[in-house]
Coordinates of N, CA and C and ligand atoms in Angstrom, one line a residue:
M251 N 0.3 -13.8 -9.2 CA -0.1 -13.3 -7.5 C 0.7 -13.9 -6.3
N252 N 1.7 -14.2 -5.8 CA 2.0 -14.6 -4.5 C 1.0 -15.2 -3.8
V253 N 1.0 -16.5 -3.8 CA -0.6 -16.4 -2.6 C -0.8 -16.1 -1.5
E254 N 0.6 -15.7 -0.7 CA 0.5 -14.6 0.7 C 0.1 -13.2 0.0
E255 N 0.0 -12.7 -0.8 CA 0.1 -11.5 -1.1 C -1.5 -11.3 -1.3
I256 N -2.1 -9.9 -0.7 CA -3.1 -9.6 -0.5 C -3.5 -8.4 -1.2
L257 N -2.6 -7.6 -1.5 CA -2.8 -6.6 -2.0 C -1.9 -6.0 -2.6
K258 N -1.8 -6.0 -4.1 CA -0.4 -5.4 -4.8 C -0.9 -4.3 -6.1
T259 N 0.0 -3.3 -5.9 CA -0.1 -2.3 -6.8 C 1.2 -2.4 -7.4
E260 N 0.7 -1.9 -9.1 CA 1.9 -1.8 -9.9 C 1.9 -0.4 -10.5
Q261 N 2.8 0.4 -10.2 CA 3.2 1.5 -11.1 C 2.3 2.5 -10.9
L262 N 1.5 2.9 -9.9 CA 0.4 3.4 -9.4 C 0.9 5.0 -9.9
N263 N 0.5 5.6 -10.7 CA 0.2 7.2 -10.8 C -1.0 7.7 -10.6
K264 N -0.8 9.1 -10.0 CA -1.9 9.6 -9.9 C -1.6 11.1 -9.6
S265 N -2.4 12.2 -10.4 CA -1.9 13.4 -10.3 C -3.4 14.0 -9.9
Y266 N -3.3 15.2 -9.3 CA -4.7 15.7 -9.3 C -5.4 16.6 -10.2
E267 N -6.2 17.4 -10.4 CA -6.4 18.0 -11.5 C -5.6 19.0 -11.8
N268 N -5.2 19.9 -10.4 CA -4.3 20.7 -11.1 C -3.1 20.6 -11.6
G269 N -3.0 19.3 -11.9 CA -1.6 18.5 -12.6 C -0.6 18.0 -11.7
L270 N -0.7 18.5 -10.4 CA 0.5 18.0 -9.5 C 0.7 16.3 -9.6
K271 N 1.6 16.0 -9.7 CA 1.9 14.7 -9.6 C 2.0 13.8 -8.1
V272 N 1.3 13.2 -7.9 CA 1.4 13.4 -5.9 C 1.7 11.7 -6.0
L273 N 1.4 10.8 -7.1 CA 2.4 9.6 -6.9 C 2.8 8.8 -8.1
N274 N 4.0 8.7 -7.8 CA 5.1 8.5 -8.8 C 5.3 6.6 -9.2
D275 N 5.0 5.9 -10.1 CA 5.1 4.4 -10.0 C 5.6 3.9 -8.9
I276 N 4.0 3.7 -8.1 CA 4.3 3.0 -6.8 C 3.9 1.5 -7.1
T277 N 4.7 0.8 -6.9 CA 4.4 -0.7 -6.9 C 4.6 -1.1 -5.1
F278 N 4.0 -2.0 -4.7 CA 3.7 -2.2 -3.3 C 3.2 -3.4 -3.1
S279 N 3.3 -4.6 -2.3 CA 2.4 -5.4 -2.0 C 2.5 -5.5 -0.5
L280 N 1.4 -6.3 -0.3 CA 1.0 -6.6 1.3 C 0.8 -7.9 1.4
K281 N 1.7 -8.7 2.4 CA 0.5 -10.0 2.2 C -0.3 -10.1 3.4
K282 N -0.6 -11.0 3.7 CA -1.8 -11.0 4.5 C -1.3 -11.5 5.6
G283 N -1.7 -10.5 7.1 CA -0.7 -10.9 8.2 C 0.0 -9.7 8.7
E284 N 0.4 -9.0 7.2 CA 1.9 -8.0 7.6 C 1.2 -6.6 7.9
V285 N 2.0 -6.1 8.8 CA 1.7 -4.5 8.9 C 2.9 -3.6 8.3
V286 N 2.5 -2.8 7.4 CA 3.8 -1.9 6.9 C 3.1 -0.7 7.6
V287 N 4.5 0.0 8.0 CA 4.2 1.3 8.2 C 4.8 2.8 7.2
I288 N 4.3 3.6 6.8 CA 4.5 4.4 5.5 C 5.0 5.5 6.4
I289 N 6.4 6.2 6.6 CA 6.4 7.5 7.1 C 6.7 8.2 5.6
G290 N 7.0 9.5 6.3 CA 7.6 10.4 5.2 C 6.8 11.8 5.6
P291 N 7.4 13.3 5.0 CA 7.4 14.5 5.2 C 5.8 14.6 5.1
S292 N 5.1 15.6 5.1 CA 4.0 15.9 5.5 C 3.9 16.5 3.4
G293 N 2.6 15.9 3.1 CA 2.5 16.5 1.2 C 2.9 15.3 1.0
C294 N 4.0 14.6 0.8 CA 4.4 13.4 0.4 C 3.6 12.7 -0.6
G295 N 2.5 12.4 -0.1 CA 1.3 11.6 -0.6 C 1.2 10.4 -0.3
K296 N 1.3 10.3 1.3 CA 0.6 9.1 2.3 C -0.6 8.9 1.9
S297 N -1.5 10.1 2.5 CA -3.0 9.7 2.6 C -3.6 9.4 1.1
T298 N -3.2 10.1 0.2 CA -3.3 9.6 -1.2 C -3.0 8.3 -1.8
F299 N -2.1 7.9 -1.1 CA -1.9 6.3 -1.7 C -3.1 5.7 -1.1
L300 N -3.2 5.3 0.2 CA -3.9 4.9 1.2 C -5.4 4.9 0.4
R301 N -6.2 6.2 0.1 CA -7.1 6.3 -0.2 C -7.2 5.6 -2.0
C302 N -5.9 5.9 -2.6 CA -6.2 5.0 -3.7 C -6.4 3.5 -3.6
L303 N -5.6 2.7 -2.7 CA -5.7 1.6 -2.1 C -7.0 1.1 -2.0
N304 N -7.8 2.0 -1.4 CA -9.2 2.0 -0.8 C -10.1 2.6 -1.7
M305 N -9.8 2.6 -3.3 CA -10.6 3.3 -4.3 C -11.3 4.3 -3.7
L306 N -11.4 4.9 -3.1 CA -11.4 6.5 -2.6 C -11.0 7.3 -3.7
E307 N -10.1 7.0 -4.4 CA -9.4 8.3 -5.5 C -9.5 7.6 -6.6
P308 N -9.8 7.5 -7.9 CA -8.6 7.2 -9.0 C -7.6 7.3 -9.3
V309 N -7.2 6.5 -10.4 CA -5.4 6.4 -10.5 C -5.4 7.0 -11.8
D310 N -4.5 7.4 -12.2 CA -4.0 7.8 -13.6 C -4.1 6.4 -14.6
S311 N -2.8 5.9 -13.7 CA -2.7 4.5 -14.7 C -1.8 3.7 -13.9
G312 N -1.6 2.8 -14.0 CA -1.2 1.3 -12.8 C -2.5 0.8 -12.4
T313 N -2.4 -0.4 -11.6 CA -3.0 -1.8 -11.4 C -3.4 -2.1 -9.6
I314 N -4.5 -2.0 -9.1 CA -4.5 -2.6 -7.8 C -5.5 -4.0 -7.7
R315 N -4.2 -4.7 -7.1 CA -5.2 -5.9 -7.2 C -5.2 -6.3 -5.9
F316 N -6.4 -7.0 -5.3 CA -7.0 -7.3 -4.4 C -6.9 -8.9 -4.2
K317 N -6.4 -10.0 -3.7 CA -6.2 -11.7 -3.9 C -6.2 -11.4 -5.5
D318 N -6.8 -12.5 -5.7 CA -6.5 -13.0 -7.5 C -7.2 -11.7 -8.7
R319 N -7.7 -10.4 -7.6 CA -8.7 -9.7 -8.7 C -8.1 -8.5 -8.7
V320 N -7.8 -7.9 -10.0 CA -7.7 -6.8 -10.5 C -8.4 -5.7 -10.4
I321 N -8.5 -4.4 -9.7 CA -9.7 -3.9 -9.1 C -10.3 -2.9 -10.5
D322 N -11.0 -3.2 -10.7 CA -11.9 -1.9 -11.8 C -12.5 -0.8 -11.5
R323 N -12.2 0.4 -11.1 CA -13.0 1.7 -10.2 C -14.5 1.8 -11.1
A324 N -14.9 1.4 -12.2 CA -16.0 1.1 -13.0 C -16.6 0.3 -12.2
N325 N -16.5 -0.9 -11.8 CA -17.3 -1.9 -11.4 C -17.8 -2.1 -9.8
K326 N -18.7 -2.5 -10.0 CA -19.5 -2.9 -8.7 C -18.4 -3.4 -7.7
D327 N -17.5 -3.8 -8.3 CA -16.6 -4.6 -7.3 C -16.1 -3.9 -6.0
V328 N -16.0 -2.5 -6.3 CA -15.7 -1.8 -6.0 C -16.5 -1.5 -4.2
Y329 N -17.5 -1.5 -4.6 CA -18.2 -1.6 -2.9 C -17.7 -2.3 -2.2
E330 N -17.8 -3.9 -2.8 CA -17.9 -5.2 -2.0 C -16.3 -4.8 -1.3
L331 N -15.3 -4.4 -2.1 CA -13.8 -3.9 -1.9 C -13.7 -2.8 -0.3
R332 N -14.5 -2.1 -0.6 CA -14.4 -1.4 0.6 C -14.8 -1.7 1.9
Q333 N -15.3 -2.8 1.7 CA -16.0 -3.0 3.0 C -14.9 -4.0 3.5
K334 N -14.2 -4.6 2.3 CA -13.3 -5.5 2.7 C -11.7 -4.9 3.2
I335 N -11.7 -3.8 2.8 CA -10.4 -3.0 3.4 C -11.2 -1.6 4.1
G336 N -10.9 -1.9 5.4 CA -11.8 -0.9 6.4 C -10.5 0.2 6.0
M337 N -11.1 1.6 6.7 CA -10.1 3.0 7.0 C -10.3 3.3 8.2
V338 N -9.5 4.2 9.0 CA -9.9 5.0 9.7 C -8.9 6.2 9.5
F339 N -9.8 7.6 10.0 CA -9.0 8.5 9.4 C -8.5 9.4 10.8
Q340 N -7.4 10.9 10.7 CA -7.2 11.5 11.7 C -8.6 12.0 12.6
S341 N -9.7 12.3 11.7 CA -11.1 13.0 12.0 C -11.8 11.6 12.3
Y342 N -12.6 11.6 13.3 CA -13.1 10.2 13.7 C -14.6 10.2 13.0
D343 N -15.3 11.1 12.7 CA -16.3 11.0 11.5 C -17.2 10.6 12.2
L344 N -17.7 10.5 13.6 CA -18.4 9.8 14.0 C -19.8 10.9 14.0
F345 N -21.2 10.1 13.9 CA -22.5 11.0 13.8 C -22.5 11.7 14.8
P346 N -22.5 12.9 15.0 CA -23.0 13.4 16.3 C -24.4 13.4 17.2
H347 N -25.5 12.7 15.9 CA -26.8 12.5 16.8 C -27.1 11.1 17.1
L348 N -26.3 10.5 16.4 CA -26.3 8.7 16.9 C -25.6 8.3 18.5
T349 N -26.3 7.2 19.3 CA -25.3 6.9 20.0 C -23.8 6.2 19.5
I350 N -23.1 5.7 20.3 CA -22.0 5.4 20.2 C -22.3 3.7 19.3
L351 N -23.3 3.4 20.1 CA -23.7 1.6 19.3 C -24.3 2.3 18.1
D352 N -25.2 2.7 17.9 CA -25.9 3.3 16.6 C -24.9 3.7 15.5
N353 N -23.5 4.4 16.1 CA -22.9 4.7 14.9 C -22.2 3.6 14.5
I354 N -21.7 2.6 15.4 CA -21.2 1.5 15.1 C -21.4 0.3 14.3
L355 N -23.2 0.1 14.5 CA -24.3 -0.8 14.0 C -24.8 -0.2 12.3
L356 N -24.8 1.1 12.3 CA -25.2 1.6 11.2 C -24.1 0.8 10.0
A357 N -23.4 1.2 9.6 CA -23.0 0.7 8.3 C -23.1 -1.5 8.4
P358 N -23.0 -2.2 9.5 CA -22.9 -3.3 9.5 C -24.8 -3.7 9.1
I359 N -26.0 -2.8 9.3 CA -27.1 -3.2 9.0 C -27.5 -2.7 8.2
K360 N -27.3 -1.1 7.8 CA -27.4 -0.7 6.6 C -26.8 -1.5 5.0
V361 N -25.4 -1.4 5.1 CA -24.9 -2.0 3.8 C -24.3 -3.7 4.2
Q362 N -24.7 -4.2 5.1 CA -24.1 -5.3 4.8 C -25.3 -6.2 5.0
K363 N -26.4 -5.7 5.6 CA -27.7 -6.2 6.0 C -27.7 -7.2 7.0
R364 N -26.9 -7.0 7.9 CA -27.2 -7.9 9.3 C -27.9 -7.6 10.3
E365 N -28.3 -8.7 11.0 CA -29.6 -8.7 11.8 C -29.2 -7.9 13.1
R366 N -29.8 -6.8 13.0 CA -28.9 -6.4 14.9 C -28.8 -6.6 15.9
S367 N -29.9 -7.5 16.1 CA -29.5 -8.2 17.4 C -27.7 -9.4 17.6
E368 N -27.5 -9.5 16.3 CA -26.1 -10.5 16.2 C -25.0 -8.7 16.3
V369 N -25.5 -8.4 15.3 CA -24.3 -7.1 15.1 C -23.8 -6.5 16.5
A370 N -25.6 -6.4 17.2 CA -24.9 -5.4 18.8 C -24.3 -6.4 19.6
K371 N -24.5 -7.4 19.5 CA -23.8 -8.4 20.2 C -22.1 -8.5 19.8
E372 N -22.0 -8.2 18.8 CA -20.5 -8.1 18.4 C -20.0 -7.1 18.6
A373 N -21.0 -5.7 18.6 CA -20.2 -4.8 18.9 C -19.5 -4.2 20.3
E374 N -20.8 -4.9 21.2 CA -20.9 -4.8 22.8 C -18.9 -5.8 23.0
E375 N -19.1 -6.4 22.2 CA -17.8 -7.3 22.3 C -16.7 -6.8 22.3
L376 N -16.5 -5.7 20.9 CA -15.7 -5.3 20.5 C -15.1 -3.9 21.3
L377 N -16.2 -3.3 21.9 CA -16.4 -2.4 22.8 C -16.0 -2.5 23.7
K378 N -16.1 -3.6 25.0 CA -15.1 -4.0 25.7 C -13.8 -4.4 25.4
R379 N -13.7 -5.2 24.7 CA -11.8 -4.8 24.1 C -11.2 -3.9 24.3
V380 N -11.9 -3.0 23.8 CA -11.0 -1.3 23.6 C -11.5 -0.7 25.1
G381 N -11.9 -0.9 26.2 CA -12.5 -0.9 27.0 C -13.5 0.8 27.0
L382 N -14.2 0.1 26.3 CA -15.5 1.1 26.5 C -16.8 0.6 26.1
S383 N -17.2 -0.7 26.9 CA -18.2 -1.3 27.4 C -19.4 -0.4 27.8
D384 N -18.8 0.9 28.9 CA -19.9 1.4 29.6 C -20.3 2.7 28.8
K385 N -20.2 2.8 26.9 CA -20.2 3.9 26.1 C -21.2 3.5 25.6
T386 N -22.0 2.7 25.4 CA -22.9 2.2 24.2 C -23.9 3.5 23.7
K387 N -24.3 3.8 25.1 CA -25.6 4.8 25.1 C -25.3 6.3 24.7
V388 N -23.8 7.1 25.2 CA -23.4 8.1 25.3 C -23.7 8.6 23.4
Y389 N -22.9 9.6 23.8 CA -23.2 10.7 22.2 C -21.8 10.7 22.2
P390 N -20.9 11.1 20.9 CA -19.9 11.4 20.7 C -19.0 12.3 21.3
R391 N -20.1 13.6 21.5 CA -19.5 14.5 22.0 C -19.6 14.4 23.6
Q392 N -19.8 13.6 24.4 CA -19.8 13.1 25.4 C -18.7 12.0 25.9
L393 N -17.5 12.1 24.9 CA -16.5 11.1 24.8 C -14.9 11.8 24.1
S394 N -14.0 11.1 24.9 CA -12.7 12.0 24.8 C -12.5 11.7 23.3
G395 N -11.3 12.5 22.4 CA -10.6 12.3 21.3 C -10.4 10.9 21.4
G396 N -9.9 10.3 22.3 CA -8.9 8.6 22.2 C -10.0 8.0 22.0
Q397 N -11.4 8.2 23.1 CA -12.1 7.2 23.0 C -13.3 7.2 21.9
K398 N -13.1 8.0 21.0 CA -13.8 8.5 19.7 C -13.1 7.4 18.7
Q399 N -11.6 7.6 18.6 CA -10.8 7.2 17.9 C -10.7 5.6 18.0
R400 N -10.6 5.3 19.4 CA -11.5 3.7 19.5 C -12.7 3.0 18.8
V401 N -13.5 4.2 18.9 CA -14.8 4.0 18.7 C -14.6 3.7 16.9
A402 N -14.1 4.8 16.5 CA -13.9 4.6 15.2 C -13.1 3.1 14.7
I403 N -12.2 2.9 15.3 CA -11.9 1.4 14.8 C -12.7 0.4 14.9
V404 N -13.2 0.4 16.4 CA -14.5 -0.8 16.0 C -15.3 -0.6 15.1
R405 N -15.6 0.3 14.8 CA -16.5 0.7 14.0 C -16.4 -0.1 12.5
A406 N -14.9 0.1 11.9 CA -14.3 -0.3 10.6 C -14.0 -1.7 11.3
L407 N -13.3 -2.4 12.4 CA -13.3 -3.7 12.6 C -15.1 -4.5 12.4
M408 N -16.3 -4.0 12.9 CA -17.3 -4.5 12.9 C -17.7 -4.8 11.2
M409 N -16.8 -4.3 10.1 CA -17.2 -4.8 8.9 C -16.4 -5.9 8.4
H410 N -15.7 -6.7 9.7 CA -14.8 -8.0 9.5 C -14.0 -7.4 8.0
P411 N -13.0 -6.3 8.1 CA -12.3 -6.2 6.9 C -10.9 -7.0 6.8
E412 N -10.6 -7.5 5.9 CA -9.0 -8.3 5.5 C -8.3 -7.8 5.6
I413 N -8.3 -5.9 5.6 CA -7.2 -5.3 5.8 C -7.5 -4.2 6.2
L414 N -7.0 -3.0 6.8 CA -7.2 -2.1 7.7 C -6.1 -1.2 7.3
L415 N -6.4 0.1 6.9 CA -5.7 1.4 6.3 C -6.0 2.4 7.7
L416 N -5.0 2.6 8.3 CA -4.8 4.0 9.3 C -4.0 4.8 8.9
D417 N -5.0 6.2 8.7 CA -3.9 7.2 8.3 C -4.3 8.5 9.5
E418 N -2.8 8.2 10.0 CA -2.7 9.4 11.0 C -3.5 9.2 11.9
I419 N -4.0 8.0 12.8 CA -5.2 8.2 13.6 C -5.2 8.6 14.9
T420 N -3.4 9.0 15.0 CA -3.4 9.7 16.4 C -2.9 11.4 16.7
A421 N -2.9 11.7 15.1 CA -2.6 13.1 15.1 C -3.3 14.2 15.2
A422 N -4.1 13.6 15.7 CA -5.2 15.0 16.4 C -5.1 14.7 18.1
L423 N -4.8 13.9 18.6 CA -5.1 13.5 20.1 C -4.3 14.3 20.9
D424 N -4.5 14.7 21.9 CA -3.7 15.1 22.9 C -2.6 13.7 23.1
P425 N -1.6 14.1 23.8 CA -0.5 13.2 24.1 C -0.9 12.3 24.8
E426 N -1.9 12.2 26.0 CA -1.9 11.3 26.8 C -3.1 10.4 26.4
M427 N -3.7 10.8 25.4 CA -4.6 9.9 24.8 C -4.1 9.1 23.6
V428 N -2.8 9.3 23.0 CA -2.1 8.7 21.9 C -1.9 7.3 22.4
R429 N -1.2 6.8 23.5 CA -1.2 5.8 24.0 C -2.3 4.9 24.1
E430 N -3.4 5.1 24.6 CA -4.5 4.1 24.2 C -5.0 3.7 23.3
V431 N -5.0 4.8 22.1 CA -4.9 4.1 20.8 C -4.4 3.6 20.4
L432 N -2.9 3.6 20.2 CA -2.2 3.1 19.6 C -2.1 1.5 20.3
Q433 N -2.6 1.4 21.4 CA -2.3 0.0 22.4 C -3.2 -1.0 21.5
V434 N -4.6 -0.4 21.2 CA -5.3 -1.0 20.1 C -4.7 -1.8 18.9
V435 N -3.9 -0.4 18.4 CA -3.6 -1.1 17.1 C -2.4 -2.3 17.1
L436 N -1.8 -1.6 18.5 CA -0.3 -3.0 18.6 C -1.4 -4.4 19.1
E437 N -2.8 -4.4 19.4 CA -3.7 -5.6 19.9 C -3.6 -6.4 18.9
L438 N -4.1 -5.7 17.7 CA -5.0 -5.7 16.3 C -3.7 -6.3 16.0
A439 N -2.5 -5.9 15.8 CA -1.2 -6.6 15.0 C -1.0 -7.8 15.7
R440 N -1.2 -7.9 16.9 CA -0.6 -9.4 17.3 C -1.5 -10.1 17.3
E441 N -3.0 -9.8 17.1 CA -4.0 -10.8 16.4 C -3.7 -11.1 15.1
G442 N -3.0 -10.4 14.4 CA -2.6 -11.1 12.9 C -3.5 -10.2 11.9
M443 N -3.7 -8.9 12.2 CA -4.4 -8.0 11.5 C -3.8 -7.6 10.1
T444 N -4.0 -7.4 8.7 CA -3.4 -7.0 8.1 C -3.3 -5.5 8.3
M445 N -2.7 -4.5 7.9 CA -2.7 -3.3 8.2 C -1.5 -2.5 7.6
V446 N -2.2 -1.2 6.8 CA -0.9 -0.5 6.3 C -1.0 0.8 7.4
I447 N -0.5 1.5 7.6 CA -0.4 2.8 9.1 C 0.4 3.8 8.1
V448 N -0.2 5.1 8.6 CA 0.8 6.2 8.7 C 0.5 6.7 9.8
T449 N 2.0 7.2 10.1 CA 1.9 7.5 11.2 C 3.2 8.4 11.0
H450 N 3.3 9.6 12.6 CA 4.5 10.2 12.4 C 5.0 9.6 13.9
E451 N 4.2 8.5 14.7 CA 4.9 8.0 16.5 C 6.1 7.0 15.7
M452 N 6.8 7.7 15.6 CA 8.4 6.5 15.6 C 8.7 5.2 16.3
E453 N 8.4 5.6 17.5 CA 8.6 4.9 18.4 C 7.7 3.3 18.3
F454 N 6.1 3.7 18.1 CA 5.0 3.2 17.8 C 5.7 1.9 16.7
A455 N 5.9 2.8 15.4 CA 6.6 2.1 14.0 C 7.4 1.4 14.3
K456 N 8.2 1.5 15.0 CA 9.0 0.3 15.7 C 9.0 -0.7 16.0
A457 N 7.8 -0.4 16.7 CA 7.1 -1.4 17.5 C 5.9 -2.2 16.4
V458 N 5.5 -1.7 15.9 CA 4.4 -2.5 14.9 C 5.0 -3.1 13.7
A459 N 5.6 -2.3 13.3 CA 6.1 -2.7 11.8 C 6.7 -4.0 11.6
D460 N 6.5 -4.4 10.6 CA 6.9 -6.0 10.0 C 8.0 -5.0 9.1
R461 N 7.4 -4.0 8.2 CA 8.3 -3.3 7.3 C 7.5 -1.7 7.2
V462 N 8.8 -1.0 6.8 CA 8.7 0.2 6.9 C 9.2 0.7 5.4
L463 N 7.9 1.6 5.2 CA 8.6 2.3 3.5 C 8.6 4.0 3.9
F464 N 9.4 4.6 3.6 CA 9.8 5.9 3.5 C 9.4 6.5 2.3
M465 N 8.7 7.1 2.4 CA 7.8 8.3 1.0 C 8.7 9.5 0.8
D466 N 8.9 10.0 -0.3 CA 9.2 11.5 -0.5 C 8.7 12.0 -2.0
Q467 N 7.9 13.0 -2.1 CA 7.5 13.7 -3.3 C 6.9 12.5 -4.0
G468 N 6.2 11.8 -3.5 CA 5.4 10.7 -4.2 C 6.1 9.5 -5.0
V469 N 7.3 9.4 -4.3 CA 8.0 8.0 -4.4 C 8.4 7.5 -3.2
V470 N 8.4 6.0 -3.1 CA 8.8 5.1 -2.4 C 10.3 4.9 -2.0
V471 N 11.2 5.9 -1.3 CA 12.3 6.1 -1.7 C 13.4 5.2 -1.1
E472 N 12.5 4.2 0.0 CA 13.1 3.3 1.3 C 12.4 2.2 1.6
E473 N 12.6 1.1 1.6 CA 12.0 0.3 2.6 C 13.1 -0.9 3.2
G474 N 12.4 -1.3 4.2 CA 12.8 -2.4 4.8 C 12.6 -2.6 6.1
S475 N 13.2 -3.7 7.2 CA 12.6 -4.0 8.2 C 12.7 -2.9 9.5
P476 N 11.9 -2.5 10.1 CA 12.0 -1.5 10.8 C 13.4 -0.9 11.9
E477 N 14.3 -2.6 12.0 CA 15.0 -3.0 12.6 C 16.3 -1.6 11.8
E478 N 16.3 -2.2 10.6 CA 17.4 -1.5 9.7 C 17.0 0.0 9.4
F479 N 15.6 0.0 8.8 CA 15.4 1.4 8.3 C 15.7 2.6 9.5
F480 N 15.6 2.1 10.6 CA 15.3 3.0 12.3 C 17.3 3.2 12.4
R481 N 18.1 2.3 12.2 CA 18.9 2.0 12.8 C 19.9 2.9 11.4
S482 N 19.8 2.5 10.5 CA 20.7 2.9 9.3 C 20.1 3.2 7.9
P483 N 19.3 4.3 8.3 CA 18.4 4.7 6.8 C 19.7 5.5 5.9
Q484 N 19.1 4.3 4.8 CA 20.3 4.3 3.8 C 20.2 5.8 3.1
T485 N 19.5 6.7 2.9 CA 19.2 7.7 1.9 C 19.3 9.1 2.6
E486 N 19.7 10.5 1.7 CA 19.6 11.4 2.9 C 18.7 12.1 3.3
R487 N 17.8 11.8 2.4 CA 16.4 12.1 2.6 C 15.9 11.8 3.9
A488 N 16.2 10.5 4.0 CA 15.5 9.5 5.0 C 16.0 10.0 6.4
K489 N 17.4 10.3 6.3 CA 18.0 10.4 7.4 C 17.8 12.2 8.2
Q490 N 17.7 13.0 7.0 CA 17.0 14.2 7.8 C 15.8 14.0 8.2
F491 N 15.0 13.4 7.5 CA 13.5 13.2 8.0 C 13.5 12.6 9.1
L492 N 14.4 11.6 9.8 CA 14.3 11.2 11.2 C 15.2 11.9 12.1
N493 N 15.6 12.7 12.1 CA 16.5 13.7 12.2 C 15.5 14.6 13.4
M494 N 14.8 14.8 12.4 CA 13.4 15.6 13.2 C 12.8 15.3 14.3
F495 N 12.7 13.9 14.6 CA 12.0 13.0 15.8 C 13.0 13.1 16.8
H496 N 14.1 13.5 16.6 CA 15.5 13.3 18.1 C 15.3 14.5 18.7
Ligands
ADP730 P1 0.4 13.5 2.8 O1 -0.4 12.6 3.3 O2 1.8 12.8 2.8 O3 0.5 14.4 3.8 P2 -1.1 13.8 0.9 O4 -1.3 12.6 0.1 O5 -2.6 14.4 1.5 O6 0.3 14.1 1.5 O7 -1.4 15.0 -0.6 C1 -0.1 15.0 -1.4 C2 -0.3 16.4 -2.2 O8 -1.2 16.1 -2.8 C3 0.2 17.6 -1.3 O9 0.6 18.3 -2.3 C4 -1.7 18.0 -1.0 O10 -1.4 19.0 -0.9 C5 -1.9 17.7 -2.7 N1 -3.6 17.1 -2.6 C6 -3.9 16.0 -1.8 N2 -5.3 16.0 -1.7 C7 -5.9 16.9 -2.9 C8 -7.1 17.1 -3.5 N3 -7.9 16.7 -3.3 N4 -6.5 17.7 -4.9 C9 -5.4 18.7 -5.1 N5 -4.3 18.2 -4.5 C10 -4.8 17.7 -3.4
MG731 MG1 -1.9 12.5 5.4

């Protein structure tokens, strides 16, 4: 494996119990510091792919490597790996009965066994960076969707992930809140965070991606730089898909 590659899949195949084949021979690699954006029609397998990368789903065949290790789902390594590959979803999944600060501190204290005082300091710094330093003591219901999603990003960052997977994190937000969340992601990209991002925000994809993958029906149909891909998509399927956004 190339030293720069941090995550690599070879010929991943995945079906669900009903026999539906959702991922078809996906070979993919991600370099440290790279931002890959995955786009494609609803139901084409984007979320399934991200969940497989994070070992939240078993695959039928193929391998996933993180750095120099082939990940075996049966192995305890998976727990360690999930900490190194953070994920943020469309629904923020904050605990309603915990304050924002406690939501953020939960995993670092419980899972990573870190000291509350140390992680609280870090949490406050991160909340400040995303413009939420005054929200430590409030509850999720007191925040807007965009604020909750920024908290969810901070919660993922608290685990010091080496890779972040973002699955349509603005899809449930009102338009005026999309920007504040995407801004945070753009800043993370600028700072060199390695990310795989699924989004339907095409302008954002252009701005943030080092590389774009277009998926359809469980297959990576096209792959290229955002400039190439958005200017001159090669396949009919990609052209049709992009036309929906004009
Ligand atoms: P996308 O994120 O691109 O919209 P998904 O990965 O969510 O696509 O879904 C891909 C396909 O797999 C869809 O046909 C979806 O209905 C199906 N699917 C997703 N999750 C499950 C599941 N847990 N069980 C059975 N089928 C599923
Ligand atoms: Mg999805």
